[in-house]
mmCIF file with all atom_site columns, C-alpha atoms in Angstrom:
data_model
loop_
_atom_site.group_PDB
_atom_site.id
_atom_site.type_symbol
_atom_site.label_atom_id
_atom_site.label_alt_id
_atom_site.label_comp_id
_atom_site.label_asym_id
_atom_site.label_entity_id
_atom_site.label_seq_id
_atom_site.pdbx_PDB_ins_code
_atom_site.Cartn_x
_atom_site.Cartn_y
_atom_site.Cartn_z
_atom_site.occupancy
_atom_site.B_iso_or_equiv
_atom_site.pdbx_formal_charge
_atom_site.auth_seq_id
_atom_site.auth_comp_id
_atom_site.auth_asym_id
_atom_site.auth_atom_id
_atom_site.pdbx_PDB_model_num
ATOM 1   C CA . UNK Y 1 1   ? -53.610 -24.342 -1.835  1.00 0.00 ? 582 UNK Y CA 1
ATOM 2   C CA . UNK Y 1 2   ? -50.869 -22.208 -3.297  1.00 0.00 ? 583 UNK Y CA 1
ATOM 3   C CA . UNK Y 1 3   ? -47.955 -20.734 -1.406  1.00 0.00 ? 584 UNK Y CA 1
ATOM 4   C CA . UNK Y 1 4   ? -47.408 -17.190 -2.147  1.00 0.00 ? 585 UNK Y CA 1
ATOM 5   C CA . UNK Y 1 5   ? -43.671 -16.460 -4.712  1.00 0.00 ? 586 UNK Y CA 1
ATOM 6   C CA . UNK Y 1 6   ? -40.787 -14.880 -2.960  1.00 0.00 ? 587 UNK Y CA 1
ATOM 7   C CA . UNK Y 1 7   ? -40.299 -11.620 -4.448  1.00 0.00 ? 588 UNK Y CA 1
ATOM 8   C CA . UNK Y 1 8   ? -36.410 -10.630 -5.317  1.00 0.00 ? 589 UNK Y CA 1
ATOM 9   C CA . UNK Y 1 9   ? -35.872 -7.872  -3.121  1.00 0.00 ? 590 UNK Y CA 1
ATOM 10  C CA . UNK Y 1 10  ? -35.695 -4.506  -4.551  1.00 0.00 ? 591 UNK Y CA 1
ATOM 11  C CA . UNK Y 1 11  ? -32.580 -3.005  -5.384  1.00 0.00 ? 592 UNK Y CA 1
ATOM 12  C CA . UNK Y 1 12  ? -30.556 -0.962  -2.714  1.00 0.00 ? 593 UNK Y CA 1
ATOM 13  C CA . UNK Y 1 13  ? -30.637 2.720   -4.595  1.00 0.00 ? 594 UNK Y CA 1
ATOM 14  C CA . UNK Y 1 14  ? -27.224 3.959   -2.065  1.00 0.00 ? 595 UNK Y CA 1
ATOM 15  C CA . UNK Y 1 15  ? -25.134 1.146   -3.703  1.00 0.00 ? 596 UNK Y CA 1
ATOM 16  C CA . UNK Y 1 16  ? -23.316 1.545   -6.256  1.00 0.00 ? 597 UNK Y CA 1
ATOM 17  C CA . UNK Y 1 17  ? -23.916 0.477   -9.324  1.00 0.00 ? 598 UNK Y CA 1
ATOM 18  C CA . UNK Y 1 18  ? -20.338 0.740   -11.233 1.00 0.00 ? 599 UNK Y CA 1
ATOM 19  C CA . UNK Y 1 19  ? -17.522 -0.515  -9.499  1.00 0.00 ? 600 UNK Y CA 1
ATOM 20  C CA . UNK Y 1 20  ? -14.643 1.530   -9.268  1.00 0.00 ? 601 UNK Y CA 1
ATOM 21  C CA . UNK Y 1 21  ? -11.488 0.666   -11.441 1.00 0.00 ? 602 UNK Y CA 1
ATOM 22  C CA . UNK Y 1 22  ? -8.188  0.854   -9.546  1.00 0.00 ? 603 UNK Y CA 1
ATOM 23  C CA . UNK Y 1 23  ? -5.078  1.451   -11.650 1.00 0.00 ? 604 UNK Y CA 1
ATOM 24  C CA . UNK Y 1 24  ? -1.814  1.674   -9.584  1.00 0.00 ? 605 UNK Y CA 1
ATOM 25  C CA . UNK Y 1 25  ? 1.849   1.386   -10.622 1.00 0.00 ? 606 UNK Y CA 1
ATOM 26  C CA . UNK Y 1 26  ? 3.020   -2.341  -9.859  1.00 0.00 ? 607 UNK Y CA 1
ATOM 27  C CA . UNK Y 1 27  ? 7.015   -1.379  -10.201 1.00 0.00 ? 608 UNK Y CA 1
ATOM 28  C CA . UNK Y 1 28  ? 5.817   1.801   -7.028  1.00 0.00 ? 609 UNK Y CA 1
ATOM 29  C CA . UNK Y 1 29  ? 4.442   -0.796  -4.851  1.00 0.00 ? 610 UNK Y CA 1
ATOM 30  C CA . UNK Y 1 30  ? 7.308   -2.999  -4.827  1.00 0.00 ? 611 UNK Y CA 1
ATOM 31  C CA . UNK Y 1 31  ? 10.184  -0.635  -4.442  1.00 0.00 ? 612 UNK Y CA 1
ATOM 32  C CA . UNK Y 1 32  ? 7.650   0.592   -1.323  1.00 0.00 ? 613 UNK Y CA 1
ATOM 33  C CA . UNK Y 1 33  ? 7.576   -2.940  0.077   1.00 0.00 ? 614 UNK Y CA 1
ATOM 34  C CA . UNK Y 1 34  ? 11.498  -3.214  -0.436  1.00 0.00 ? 615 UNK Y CA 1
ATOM 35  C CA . UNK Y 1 35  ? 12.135  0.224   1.492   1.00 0.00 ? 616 UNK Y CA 1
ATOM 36  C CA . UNK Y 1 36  ? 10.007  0.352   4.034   1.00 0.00 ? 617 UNK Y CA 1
ATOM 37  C CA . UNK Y 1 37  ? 11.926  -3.598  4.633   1.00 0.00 ? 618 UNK Y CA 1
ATOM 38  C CA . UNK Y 1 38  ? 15.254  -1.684  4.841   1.00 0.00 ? 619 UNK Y CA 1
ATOM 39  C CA . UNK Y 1 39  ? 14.192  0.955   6.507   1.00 0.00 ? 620 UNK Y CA 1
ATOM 40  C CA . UNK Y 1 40  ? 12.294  -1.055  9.178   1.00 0.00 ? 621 UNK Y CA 1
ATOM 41  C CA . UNK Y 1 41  ? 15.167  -3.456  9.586   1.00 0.00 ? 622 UNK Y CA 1
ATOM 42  C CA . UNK Y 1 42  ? 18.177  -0.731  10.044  1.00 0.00 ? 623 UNK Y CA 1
ATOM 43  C CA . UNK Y 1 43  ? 15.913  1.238   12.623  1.00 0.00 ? 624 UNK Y CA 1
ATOM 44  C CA . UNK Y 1 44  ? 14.886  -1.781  14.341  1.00 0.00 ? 625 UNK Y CA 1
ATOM 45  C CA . UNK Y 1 45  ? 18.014  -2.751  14.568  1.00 0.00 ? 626 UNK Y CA 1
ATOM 46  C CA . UNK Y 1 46  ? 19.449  0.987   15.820  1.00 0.00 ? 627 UNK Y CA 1
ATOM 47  C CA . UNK Y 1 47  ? 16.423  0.712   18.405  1.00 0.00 ? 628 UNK Y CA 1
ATOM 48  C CA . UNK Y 1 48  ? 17.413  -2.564  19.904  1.00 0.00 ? 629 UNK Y CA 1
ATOM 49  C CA . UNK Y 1 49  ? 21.117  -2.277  19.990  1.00 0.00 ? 630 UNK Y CA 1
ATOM 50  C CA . UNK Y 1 50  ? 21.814  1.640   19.604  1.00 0.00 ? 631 UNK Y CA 1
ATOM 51  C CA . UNK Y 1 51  ? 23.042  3.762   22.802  1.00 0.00 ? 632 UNK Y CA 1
ATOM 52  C CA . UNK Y 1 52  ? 22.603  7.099   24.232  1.00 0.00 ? 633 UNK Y CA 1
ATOM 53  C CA . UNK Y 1 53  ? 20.248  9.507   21.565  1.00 0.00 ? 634 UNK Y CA 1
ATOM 54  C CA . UNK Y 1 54  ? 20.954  6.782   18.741  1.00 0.00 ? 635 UNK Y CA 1
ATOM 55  C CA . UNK Y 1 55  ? 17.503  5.271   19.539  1.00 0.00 ? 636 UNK Y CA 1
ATOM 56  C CA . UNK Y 1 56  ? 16.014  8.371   19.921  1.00 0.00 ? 637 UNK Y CA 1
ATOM 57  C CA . UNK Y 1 57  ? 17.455  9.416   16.897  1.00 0.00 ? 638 UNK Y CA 1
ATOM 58  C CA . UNK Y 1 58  ? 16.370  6.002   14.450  1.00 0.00 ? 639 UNK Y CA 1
ATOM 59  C CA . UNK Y 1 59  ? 13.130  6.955   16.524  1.00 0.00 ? 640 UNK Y CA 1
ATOM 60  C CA . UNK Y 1 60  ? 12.827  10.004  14.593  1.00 0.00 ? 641 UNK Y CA 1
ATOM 61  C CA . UNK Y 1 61  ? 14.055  9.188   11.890  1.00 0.00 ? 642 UNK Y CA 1
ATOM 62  C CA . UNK Y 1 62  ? 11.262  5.824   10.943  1.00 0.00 ? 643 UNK Y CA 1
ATOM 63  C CA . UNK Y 1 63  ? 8.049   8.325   12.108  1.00 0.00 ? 644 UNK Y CA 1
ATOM 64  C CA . UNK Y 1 64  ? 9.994   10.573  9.305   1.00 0.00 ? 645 UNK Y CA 1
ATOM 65  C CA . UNK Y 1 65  ? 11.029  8.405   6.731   1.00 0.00 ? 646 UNK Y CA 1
ATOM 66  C CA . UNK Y 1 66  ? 8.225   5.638   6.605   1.00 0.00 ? 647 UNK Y CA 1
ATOM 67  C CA . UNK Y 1 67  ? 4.934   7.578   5.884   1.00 0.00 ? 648 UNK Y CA 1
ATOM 68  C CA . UNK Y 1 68  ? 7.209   9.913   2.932   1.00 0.00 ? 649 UNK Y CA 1
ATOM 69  C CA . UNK Y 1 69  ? 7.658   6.251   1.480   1.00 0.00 ? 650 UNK Y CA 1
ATOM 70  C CA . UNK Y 1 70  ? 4.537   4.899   1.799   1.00 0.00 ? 651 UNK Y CA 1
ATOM 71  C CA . UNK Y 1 71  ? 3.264   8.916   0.821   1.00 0.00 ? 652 UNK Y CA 1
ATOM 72  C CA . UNK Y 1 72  ? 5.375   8.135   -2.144  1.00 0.00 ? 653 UNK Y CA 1
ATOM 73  C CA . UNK Y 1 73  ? 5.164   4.506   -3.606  1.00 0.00 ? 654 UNK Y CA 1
ATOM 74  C CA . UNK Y 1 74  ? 2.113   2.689   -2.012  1.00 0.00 ? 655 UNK Y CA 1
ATOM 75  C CA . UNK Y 1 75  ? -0.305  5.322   -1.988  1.00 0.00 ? 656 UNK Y CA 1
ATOM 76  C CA . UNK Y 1 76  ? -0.872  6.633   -5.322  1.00 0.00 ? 657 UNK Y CA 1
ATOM 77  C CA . UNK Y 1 77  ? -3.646  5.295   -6.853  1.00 0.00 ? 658 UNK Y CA 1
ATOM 78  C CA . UNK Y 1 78  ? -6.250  6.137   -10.059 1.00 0.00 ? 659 UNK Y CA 1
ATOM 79  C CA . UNK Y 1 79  ? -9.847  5.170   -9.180  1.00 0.00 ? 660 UNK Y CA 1
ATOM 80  C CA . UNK Y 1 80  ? -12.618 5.590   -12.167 1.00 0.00 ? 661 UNK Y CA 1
ATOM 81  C CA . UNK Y 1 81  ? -16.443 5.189   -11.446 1.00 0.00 ? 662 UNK Y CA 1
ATOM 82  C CA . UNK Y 1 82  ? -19.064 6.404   -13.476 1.00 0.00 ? 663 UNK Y CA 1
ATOM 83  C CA . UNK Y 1 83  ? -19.273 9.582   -12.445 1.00 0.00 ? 664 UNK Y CA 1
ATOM 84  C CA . UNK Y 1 84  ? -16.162 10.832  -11.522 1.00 0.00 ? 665 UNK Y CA 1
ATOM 85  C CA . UNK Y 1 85  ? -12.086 10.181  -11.692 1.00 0.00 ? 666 UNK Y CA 1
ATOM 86  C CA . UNK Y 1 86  ? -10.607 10.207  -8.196  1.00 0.00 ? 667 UNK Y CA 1
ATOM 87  C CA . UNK Y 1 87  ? -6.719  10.773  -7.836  1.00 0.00 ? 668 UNK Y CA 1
ATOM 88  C CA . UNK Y 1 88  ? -4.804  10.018  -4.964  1.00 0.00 ? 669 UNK Y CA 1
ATOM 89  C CA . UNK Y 1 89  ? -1.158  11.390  -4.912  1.00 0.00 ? 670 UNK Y CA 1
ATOM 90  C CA . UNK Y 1 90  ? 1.193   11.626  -2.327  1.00 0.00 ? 671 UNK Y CA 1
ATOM 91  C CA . UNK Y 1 91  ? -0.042  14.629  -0.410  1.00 0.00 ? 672 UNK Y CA 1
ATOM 92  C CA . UNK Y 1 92  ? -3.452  15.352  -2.313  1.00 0.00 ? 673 UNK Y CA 1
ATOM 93  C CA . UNK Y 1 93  ? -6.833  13.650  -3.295  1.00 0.00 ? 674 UNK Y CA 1
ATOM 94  C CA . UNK Y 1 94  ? -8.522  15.074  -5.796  1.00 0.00 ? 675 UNK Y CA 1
ATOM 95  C CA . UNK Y 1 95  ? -11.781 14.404  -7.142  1.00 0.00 ? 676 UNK Y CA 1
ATOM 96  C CA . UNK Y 1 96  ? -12.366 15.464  -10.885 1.00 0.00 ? 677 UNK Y CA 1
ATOM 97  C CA . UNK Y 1 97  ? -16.032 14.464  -11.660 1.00 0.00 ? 678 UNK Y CA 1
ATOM 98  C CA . UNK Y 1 98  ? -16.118 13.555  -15.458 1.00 0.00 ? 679 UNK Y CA 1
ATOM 99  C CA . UNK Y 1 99  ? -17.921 16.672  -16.468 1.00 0.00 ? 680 UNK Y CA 1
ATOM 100 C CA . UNK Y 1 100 ? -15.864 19.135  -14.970 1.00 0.00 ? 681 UNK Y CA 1
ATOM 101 C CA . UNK Y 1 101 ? -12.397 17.322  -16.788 1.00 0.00 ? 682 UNK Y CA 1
ATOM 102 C CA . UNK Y 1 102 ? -11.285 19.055  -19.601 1.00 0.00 ? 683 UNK Y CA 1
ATOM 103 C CA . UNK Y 1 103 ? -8.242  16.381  -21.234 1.00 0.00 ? 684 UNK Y CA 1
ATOM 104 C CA . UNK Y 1 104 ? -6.353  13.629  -20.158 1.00 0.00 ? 685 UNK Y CA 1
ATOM 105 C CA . UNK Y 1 105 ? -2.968  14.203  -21.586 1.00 0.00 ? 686 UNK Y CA 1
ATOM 106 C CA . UNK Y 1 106 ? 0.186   12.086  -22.246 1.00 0.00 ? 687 UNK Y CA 1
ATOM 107 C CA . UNK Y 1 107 ? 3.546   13.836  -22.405 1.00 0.00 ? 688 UNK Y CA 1
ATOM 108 C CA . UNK Y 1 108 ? 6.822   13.309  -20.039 1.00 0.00 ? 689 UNK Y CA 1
ATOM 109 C CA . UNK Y 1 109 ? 4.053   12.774  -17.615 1.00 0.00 ? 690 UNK Y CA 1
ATOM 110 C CA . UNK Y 1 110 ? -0.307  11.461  -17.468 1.00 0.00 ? 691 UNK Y CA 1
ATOM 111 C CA . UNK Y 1 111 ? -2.073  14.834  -16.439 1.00 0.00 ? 692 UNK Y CA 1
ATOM 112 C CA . UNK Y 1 112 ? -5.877  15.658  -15.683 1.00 0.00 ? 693 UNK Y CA 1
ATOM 113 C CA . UNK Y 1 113 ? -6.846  18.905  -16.819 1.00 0.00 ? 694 UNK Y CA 1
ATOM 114 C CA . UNK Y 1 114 ? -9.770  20.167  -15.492 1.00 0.00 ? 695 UNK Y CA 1
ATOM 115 C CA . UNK Y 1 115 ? -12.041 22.616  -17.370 1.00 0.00 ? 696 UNK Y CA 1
ATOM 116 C CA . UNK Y 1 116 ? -10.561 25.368  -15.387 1.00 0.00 ? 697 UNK Y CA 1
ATOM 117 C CA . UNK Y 1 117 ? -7.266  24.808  -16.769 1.00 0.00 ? 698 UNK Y CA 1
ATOM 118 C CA . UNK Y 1 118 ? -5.749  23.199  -13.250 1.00 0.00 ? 699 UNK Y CA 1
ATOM 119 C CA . UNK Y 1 119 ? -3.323  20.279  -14.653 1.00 0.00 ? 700 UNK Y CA 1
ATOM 120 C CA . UNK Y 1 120 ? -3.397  17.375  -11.792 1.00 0.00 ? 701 UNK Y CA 1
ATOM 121 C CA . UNK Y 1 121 ? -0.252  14.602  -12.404 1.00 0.00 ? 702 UNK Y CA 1
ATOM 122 C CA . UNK Y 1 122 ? -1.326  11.062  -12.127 1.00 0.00 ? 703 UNK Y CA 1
ATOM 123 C CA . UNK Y 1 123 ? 1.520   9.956   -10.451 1.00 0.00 ? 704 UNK Y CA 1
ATOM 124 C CA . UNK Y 1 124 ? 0.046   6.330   -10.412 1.00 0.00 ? 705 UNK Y CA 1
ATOM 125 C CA . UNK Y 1 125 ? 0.908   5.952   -13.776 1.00 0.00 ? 706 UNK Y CA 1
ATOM 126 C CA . UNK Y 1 126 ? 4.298   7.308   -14.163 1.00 0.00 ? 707 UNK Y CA 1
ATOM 127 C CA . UNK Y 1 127 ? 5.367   7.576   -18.010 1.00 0.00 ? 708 UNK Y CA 1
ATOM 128 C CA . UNK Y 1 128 ? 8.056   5.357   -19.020 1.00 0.00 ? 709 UNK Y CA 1
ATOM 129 C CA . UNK Y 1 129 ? 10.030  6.246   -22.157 1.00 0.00 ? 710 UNK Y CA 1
ATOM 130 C CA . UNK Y 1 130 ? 11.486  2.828   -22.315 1.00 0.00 ? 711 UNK Y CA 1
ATOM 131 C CA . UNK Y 1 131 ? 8.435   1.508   -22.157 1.00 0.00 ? 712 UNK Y CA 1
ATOM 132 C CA . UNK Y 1 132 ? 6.729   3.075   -25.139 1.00 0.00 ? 713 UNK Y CA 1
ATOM 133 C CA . UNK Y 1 133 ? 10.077  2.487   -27.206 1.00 0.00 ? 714 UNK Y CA 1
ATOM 134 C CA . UNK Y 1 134 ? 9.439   -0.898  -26.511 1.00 0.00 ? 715 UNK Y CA 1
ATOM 135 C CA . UNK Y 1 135 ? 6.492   -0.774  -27.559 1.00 0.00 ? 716 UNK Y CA 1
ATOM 136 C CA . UNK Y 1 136 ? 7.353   0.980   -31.145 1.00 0.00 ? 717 UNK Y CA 1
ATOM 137 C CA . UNK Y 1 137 ? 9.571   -1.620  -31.887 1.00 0.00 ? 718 UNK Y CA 1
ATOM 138 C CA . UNK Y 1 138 ? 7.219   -4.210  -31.196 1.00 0.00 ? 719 UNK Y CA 1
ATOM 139 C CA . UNK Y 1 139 ? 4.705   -2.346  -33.565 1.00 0.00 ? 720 UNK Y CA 1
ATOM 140 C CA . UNK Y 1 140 ? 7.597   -1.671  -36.237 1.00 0.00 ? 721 UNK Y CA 1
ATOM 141 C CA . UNK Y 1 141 ? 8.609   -5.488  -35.930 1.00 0.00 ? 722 UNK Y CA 1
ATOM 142 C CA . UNK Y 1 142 ? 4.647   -6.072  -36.192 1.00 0.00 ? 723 UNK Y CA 1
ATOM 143 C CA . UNK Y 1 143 ? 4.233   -3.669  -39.424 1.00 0.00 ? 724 UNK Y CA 1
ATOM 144 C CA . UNK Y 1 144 ? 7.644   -5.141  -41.155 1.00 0.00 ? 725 UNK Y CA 1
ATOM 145 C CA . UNK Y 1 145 ? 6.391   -9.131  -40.654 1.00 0.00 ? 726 UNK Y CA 1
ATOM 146 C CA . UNK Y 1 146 ? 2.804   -8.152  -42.417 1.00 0.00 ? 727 UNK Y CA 1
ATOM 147 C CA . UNK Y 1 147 ? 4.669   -6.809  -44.876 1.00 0.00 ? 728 UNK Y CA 1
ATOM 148 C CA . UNK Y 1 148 ? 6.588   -9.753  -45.759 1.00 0.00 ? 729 UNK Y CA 1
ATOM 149 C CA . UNK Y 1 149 ? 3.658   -12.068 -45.401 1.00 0.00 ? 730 UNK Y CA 1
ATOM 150 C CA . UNK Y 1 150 ? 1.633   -9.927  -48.303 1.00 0.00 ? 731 UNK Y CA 1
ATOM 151 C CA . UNK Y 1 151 ? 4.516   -10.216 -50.000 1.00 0.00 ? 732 UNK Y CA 1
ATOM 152 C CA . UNK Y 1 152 ? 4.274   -13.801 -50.365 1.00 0.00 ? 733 UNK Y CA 1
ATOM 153 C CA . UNK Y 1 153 ? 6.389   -14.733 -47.461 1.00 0.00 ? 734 UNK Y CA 1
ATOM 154 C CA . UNK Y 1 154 ? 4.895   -17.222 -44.536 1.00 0.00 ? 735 UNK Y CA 1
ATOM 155 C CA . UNK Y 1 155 ? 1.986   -15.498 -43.231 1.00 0.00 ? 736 UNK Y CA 1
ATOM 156 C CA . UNK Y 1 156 ? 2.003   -14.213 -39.528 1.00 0.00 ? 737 UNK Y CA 1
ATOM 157 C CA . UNK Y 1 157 ? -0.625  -13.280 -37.117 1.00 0.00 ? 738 UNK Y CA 1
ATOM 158 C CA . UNK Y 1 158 ? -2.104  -9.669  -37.689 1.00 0.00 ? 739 UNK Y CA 1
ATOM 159 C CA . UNK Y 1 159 ? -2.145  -7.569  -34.036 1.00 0.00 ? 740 UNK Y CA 1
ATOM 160 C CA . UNK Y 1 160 ? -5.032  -6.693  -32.716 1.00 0.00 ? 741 UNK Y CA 1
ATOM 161 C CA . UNK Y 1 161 ? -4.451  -2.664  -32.544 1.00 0.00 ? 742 UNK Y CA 1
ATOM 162 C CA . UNK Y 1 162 ? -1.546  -0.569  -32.246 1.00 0.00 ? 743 UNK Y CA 1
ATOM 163 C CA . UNK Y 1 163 ? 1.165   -1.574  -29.652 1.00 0.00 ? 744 UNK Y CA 1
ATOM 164 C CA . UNK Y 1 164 ? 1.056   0.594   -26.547 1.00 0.00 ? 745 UNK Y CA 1
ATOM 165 C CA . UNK Y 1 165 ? 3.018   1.098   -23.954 1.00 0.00 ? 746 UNK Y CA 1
ATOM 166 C CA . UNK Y 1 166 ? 0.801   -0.239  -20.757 1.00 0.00 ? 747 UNK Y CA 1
ATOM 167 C CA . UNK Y 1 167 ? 0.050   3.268   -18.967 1.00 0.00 ? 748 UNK Y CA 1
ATOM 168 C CA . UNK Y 1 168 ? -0.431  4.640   -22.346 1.00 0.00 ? 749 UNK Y CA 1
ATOM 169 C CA . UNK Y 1 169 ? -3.092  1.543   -22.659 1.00 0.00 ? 750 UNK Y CA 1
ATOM 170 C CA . UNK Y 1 170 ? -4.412  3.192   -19.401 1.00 0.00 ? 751 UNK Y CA 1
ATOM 171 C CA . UNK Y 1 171 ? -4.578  6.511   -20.624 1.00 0.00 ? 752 UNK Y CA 1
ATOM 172 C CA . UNK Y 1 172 ? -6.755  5.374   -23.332 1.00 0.00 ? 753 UNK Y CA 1
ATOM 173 C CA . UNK Y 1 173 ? -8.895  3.366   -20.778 1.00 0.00 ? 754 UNK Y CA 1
ATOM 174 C CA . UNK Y 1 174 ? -9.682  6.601   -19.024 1.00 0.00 ? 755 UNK Y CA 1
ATOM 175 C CA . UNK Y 1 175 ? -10.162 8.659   -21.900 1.00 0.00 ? 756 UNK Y CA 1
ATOM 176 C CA . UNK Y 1 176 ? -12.709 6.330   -23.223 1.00 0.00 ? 757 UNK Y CA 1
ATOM 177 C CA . UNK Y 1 177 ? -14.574 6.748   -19.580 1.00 0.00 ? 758 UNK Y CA 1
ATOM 178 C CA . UNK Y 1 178 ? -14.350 10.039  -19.897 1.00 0.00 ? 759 UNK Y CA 1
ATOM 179 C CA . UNK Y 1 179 ? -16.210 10.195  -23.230 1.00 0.00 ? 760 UNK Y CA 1
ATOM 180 C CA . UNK Y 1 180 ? -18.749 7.749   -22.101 1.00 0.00 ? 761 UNK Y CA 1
ATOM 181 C CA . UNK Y 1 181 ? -19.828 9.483   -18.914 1.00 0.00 ? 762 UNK Y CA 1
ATOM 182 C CA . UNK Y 1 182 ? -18.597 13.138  -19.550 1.00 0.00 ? 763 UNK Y CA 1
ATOM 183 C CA . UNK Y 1 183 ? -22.744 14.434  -20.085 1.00 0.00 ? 764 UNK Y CA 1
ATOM 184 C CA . UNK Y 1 184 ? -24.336 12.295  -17.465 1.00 0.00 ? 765 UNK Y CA 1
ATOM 185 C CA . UNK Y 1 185 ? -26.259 14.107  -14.866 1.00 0.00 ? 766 UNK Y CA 1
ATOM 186 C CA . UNK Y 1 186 ? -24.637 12.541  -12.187 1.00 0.00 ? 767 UNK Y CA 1
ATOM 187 C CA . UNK Y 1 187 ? -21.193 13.049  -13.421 1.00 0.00 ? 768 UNK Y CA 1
ATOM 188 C CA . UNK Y 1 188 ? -21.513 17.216  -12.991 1.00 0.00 ? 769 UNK Y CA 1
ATOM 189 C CA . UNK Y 1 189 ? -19.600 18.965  -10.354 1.00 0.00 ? 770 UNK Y CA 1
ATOM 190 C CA . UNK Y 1 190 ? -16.265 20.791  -9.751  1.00 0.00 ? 771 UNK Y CA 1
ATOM 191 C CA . UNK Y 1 191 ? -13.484 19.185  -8.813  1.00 0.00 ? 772 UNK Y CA 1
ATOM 192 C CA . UNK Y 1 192 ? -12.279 18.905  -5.066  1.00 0.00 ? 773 UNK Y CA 1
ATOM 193 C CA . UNK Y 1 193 ? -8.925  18.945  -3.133  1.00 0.00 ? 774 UNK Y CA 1
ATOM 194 C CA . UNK Y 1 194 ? -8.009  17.488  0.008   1.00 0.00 ? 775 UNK Y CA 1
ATOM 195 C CA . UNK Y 1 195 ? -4.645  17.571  1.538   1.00 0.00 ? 776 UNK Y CA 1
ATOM 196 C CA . UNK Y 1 196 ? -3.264  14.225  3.330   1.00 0.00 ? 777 UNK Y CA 1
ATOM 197 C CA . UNK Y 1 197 ? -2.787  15.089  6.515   1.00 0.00 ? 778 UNK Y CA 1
ATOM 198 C CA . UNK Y 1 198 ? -2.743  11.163  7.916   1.00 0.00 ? 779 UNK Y CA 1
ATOM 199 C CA . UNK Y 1 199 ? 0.683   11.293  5.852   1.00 0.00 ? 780 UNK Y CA 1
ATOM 200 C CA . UNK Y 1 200 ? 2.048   15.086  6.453   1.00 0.00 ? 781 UNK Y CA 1
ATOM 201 C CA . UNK Y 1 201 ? 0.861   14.738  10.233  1.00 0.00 ? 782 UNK Y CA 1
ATOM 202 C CA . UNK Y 1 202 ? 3.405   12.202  11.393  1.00 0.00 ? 783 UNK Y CA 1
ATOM 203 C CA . UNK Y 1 203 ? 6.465   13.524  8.605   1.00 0.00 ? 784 UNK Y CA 1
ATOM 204 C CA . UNK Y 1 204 ? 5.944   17.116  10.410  1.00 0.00 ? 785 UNK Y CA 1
ATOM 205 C CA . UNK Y 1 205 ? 6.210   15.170  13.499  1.00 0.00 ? 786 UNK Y CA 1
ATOM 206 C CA . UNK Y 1 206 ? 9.239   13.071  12.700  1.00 0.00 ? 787 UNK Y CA 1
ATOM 207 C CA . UNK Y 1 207 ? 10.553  16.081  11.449  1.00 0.00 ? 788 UNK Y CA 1
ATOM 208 C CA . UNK Y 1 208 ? 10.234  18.659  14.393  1.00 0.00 ? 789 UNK Y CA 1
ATOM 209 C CA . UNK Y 1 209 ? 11.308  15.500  16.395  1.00 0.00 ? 790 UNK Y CA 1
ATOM 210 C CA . UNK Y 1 210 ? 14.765  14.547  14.497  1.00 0.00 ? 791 UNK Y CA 1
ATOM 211 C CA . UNK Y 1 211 ? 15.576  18.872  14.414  1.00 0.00 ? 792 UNK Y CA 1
ATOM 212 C CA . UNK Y 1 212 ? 14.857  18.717  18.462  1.00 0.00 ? 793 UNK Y CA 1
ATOM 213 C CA . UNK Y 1 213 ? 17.369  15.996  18.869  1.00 0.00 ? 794 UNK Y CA 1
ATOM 214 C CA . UNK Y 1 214 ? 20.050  17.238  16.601  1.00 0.00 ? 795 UNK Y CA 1
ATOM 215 C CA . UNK Y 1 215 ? 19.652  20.828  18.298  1.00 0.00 ? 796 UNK Y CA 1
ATOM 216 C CA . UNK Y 1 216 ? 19.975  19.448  21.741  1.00 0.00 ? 797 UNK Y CA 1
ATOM 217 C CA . UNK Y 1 217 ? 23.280  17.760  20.555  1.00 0.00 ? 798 UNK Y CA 1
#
């Protein structure tokens, strides 16, 4: 007598099947962490041991301050899926599927361009100048060593590619996604907008809040 196989059971179709890739600025997160420490720490401290409006006031001031920090350094953030690019910058999200992008492009700043012509900053990958000078003299140093070991001088390890500076490495990343997934059926659509309120919300609040108190005197 036999005992029937288990059968694997059958795929989920509503999960995904491409994880999303998360790119996100290490040196923003940490000067986020390190403000929202001083700032939490001086109005703490004004809360605790502050008299008459100063409370009120460092009150105010935190429901201001914090989510324009967090708006600024820990929420920015590049996710890439298979079918579209998703951007989230300080007071926006915006949701490029891959068809409707037009270029990725690399200047003083990393842009989207949509096929519409609307240019959308990636402010989770800031450009750094020093960064990609660093990496040209890297690649110079690079170029002048192979040079010396075809010459006949002790021979040195060949890199891999070009030497890139690491958002420029990103750029690249995305760009290659882009190509990839830019005719699939499930990558069509026009791009979206949605303004953070969870972060203007409580700003506007602070704000009305610290103009009240300094009005009142």
């Amino acid at each position: 007598m036999t005992t029937p196989d288990h059968q694997a059971p059958a795929p989920d179709p509503s999960a995904p099947e491409y994880q999303d890739r998360i790119y996100r600025s290490p040196a923003g997160i940490a000067a986020g962490v390190l403000l929202l420490a001083v700032v939490l720490w001086l109005g703490i401290d004004a809360l605790v041991v502050g008299h008459g409006r100063t409370p009120w006031l460092a009150l105010a001031g935190m429901i201001l301050v914090i989510p324009l920090i967090v708006a600024f350094t820990l929420r920015p953030a590049v996710y890439a899926s298979e079918e579209r690019l998703r951007i989230r910058n300080p007071f926006r999200v915006i949701v490029l599927p891959w068809g409707s992008l037009s270029a990725l492009r690399s200047g003083y700043s990393n842009e989207a361009v949509a096929t519409g012509g609307t240019r959308y900053q990636l402010w989770a990958l800031p450009v750094s100048l020093r960064a990609r000078n660093k990496a040209a003299r890297q690649q110079s140093r690079s170029q002048g060593q192979d040079s010396r070991g075809a010459a006949g001088g002790s021979p040195t390890a060949a890199p891999a590619g070009p030497v890139r500076a690491r958002t420029d490495q990103t750029m690249d990343e995305l760009r290659e996604l882009a190509r990839r997934h830019q005719k699939s059926e499930r990558a069509q659509g026009e791009p979206s907008v949605r303004w953070a309120y969870e972060v203007l919300g409580p700003a506007a609040a602070g704000a009305v809040l610290l103009v009240i108190l300094v009005a009142l005197g």
